[in-house]
Amino acid sequence: MTTDTTLELRTQRVLPATPEQVFDAYTDAEKQKIWFSILDEEPGVVEIEVDLRVGGQQTAVWGPNRDQLFRETQTFLVIDRPHRLVTESSGSSPDGMTMTTHVEVTFEAQGDATLMSVVQTGFPSVEMRDFFAEHAWNGAFDRIAAYLVRA
């Protein structure tokens, strides 16, 4: 599958916490293990390891069961806590599809809240970009917000 670097996703959400709290929820393995499944009715598989340094990686494996796992490895390119995070993300779905994208996430204070903005490029198709815009990132924002409200 050919990757078109012009396919860009831009999305954002205001989250109920400081930039430091949102950055940490997004990058800390133990916090991610909670918010990855916080809205699920049935517990699934969530395994996450994070080496938060430039050149380090975050590896996440998740899914409803061991036979249906998604995998993602992000390599940290820029870390400017709590303002900006840039990664190269390589992932695979249970059906064997793979994809590598470039992800830039920013965290901007807005009063007592944080505007978390995402720019992701390199999608293999418009359909995949739109899926990430409508489902993947909205789901992540919903889960992180639920975590921050409960934390």
Coordinates of N, CA, C and O in Angstrom, one line a residue, residues 5 18 21 25 32 39 43 60 65-66 69-70 73 79 83 100 105 107 115 134:
T5 N 1.7 11.3 1.6 CA 2.0 12.2 2.7 C 1.2 13.5 2.7 O 1.2 14.3 3.7
T18 N -5.0 20.4 33.4 CA -3.9 21.3 33.0 C -3.1 20.6 31.9 O -3.1 19.3 31.7
Q21 N -1.1 17.6 33.2 CA -1.9 16.4 33.5 C -2.4 15.7 32.3 O -2.3 14.5 32.2
A25 N -1.2 12.0 31.2 CA -2.2 11.0 30.9 C -2.0 10.4 29.5 O -2.1 9.1 29.3
Q32 N -2.3 5.3 30.8 CA -2.8 4.8 29.5 C -3.5 3.5 29.7 O -4.6 3.3 29.1
L39 N -13.8 3.1 29.1 CA -15.2 3.2 28.6 C -15.7 1.8 28.1 O -16.9 1.7 27.6
P43 N -13.7 -6.0 30.0 CA -12.3 -5.8 30.0 C -11.6 -6.5 28.8 O -12.0 -7.7 28.6
A60 N 2.2 -0.3 22.3 CA 0.8 -0.5 22.8 C 0.2 -1.7 22.1 O 0.3 -1.8 20.8
N65 N -9.7 -9.4 22.8 CA -9.1 -10.6 23.2 C -7.8 -10.9 22.5 O -7.4 -10.1 21.6
R66 N -7.1 -11.9 22.9 CA -5.7 -12.2 22.3 C -5.8 -12.5 20.8 O -4.7 -12.4 20.2
L69 N -5.9 -8.4 18.3 CA -5.1 -7.4 18.8 C -4.6 -6.3 17.8 O -4.2 -6.7 16.7
F70 N -4.7 -5.1 18.2 CA -4.1 -4.0 17.5 C -2.7 -3.8 18.1 O -2.6 -3.9 19.3
T73 N 3.5 1.0 17.6 CA 4.8 1.4 18.1 C 5.0 2.9 17.7 O 5.0 3.1 16.5
I79 N 10.1 15.8 22.2 CA 9.4 15.8 23.5 C 9.6 17.1 24.1 O 10.8 17.4 24.5
H83 N 4.1 20.7 26.3 CA 3.6 21.5 25.2 C 3.4 20.7 23.9 O 2.5 21.0 23.2
T100 N 2.1 3.5 8.7 CA 3.0 4.3 9.4 C 2.7 5.8 9.1 O 2.5 6.1 8.0
V105 N 1.3 16.2 18.4 CA 0.3 16.5 19.4 C 0.8 17.7 20.2 O 1.9 17.8 20.7
F107 N -0.4 20.6 23.4 CA -1.1 20.8 24.6 C -1.1 22.3 25.0 O 0.0 22.7 25.4
L115 N -6.3 22.6 25.5 CA -6.7 22.3 24.1 C -5.6 21.3 23.6 O -4.4 21.6 23.5
E134 N -12.8 10.4 12.7 CA -14.1 10.2 13.2 C -14.2 9.2 14.4 O -15.0 9.4 15.3

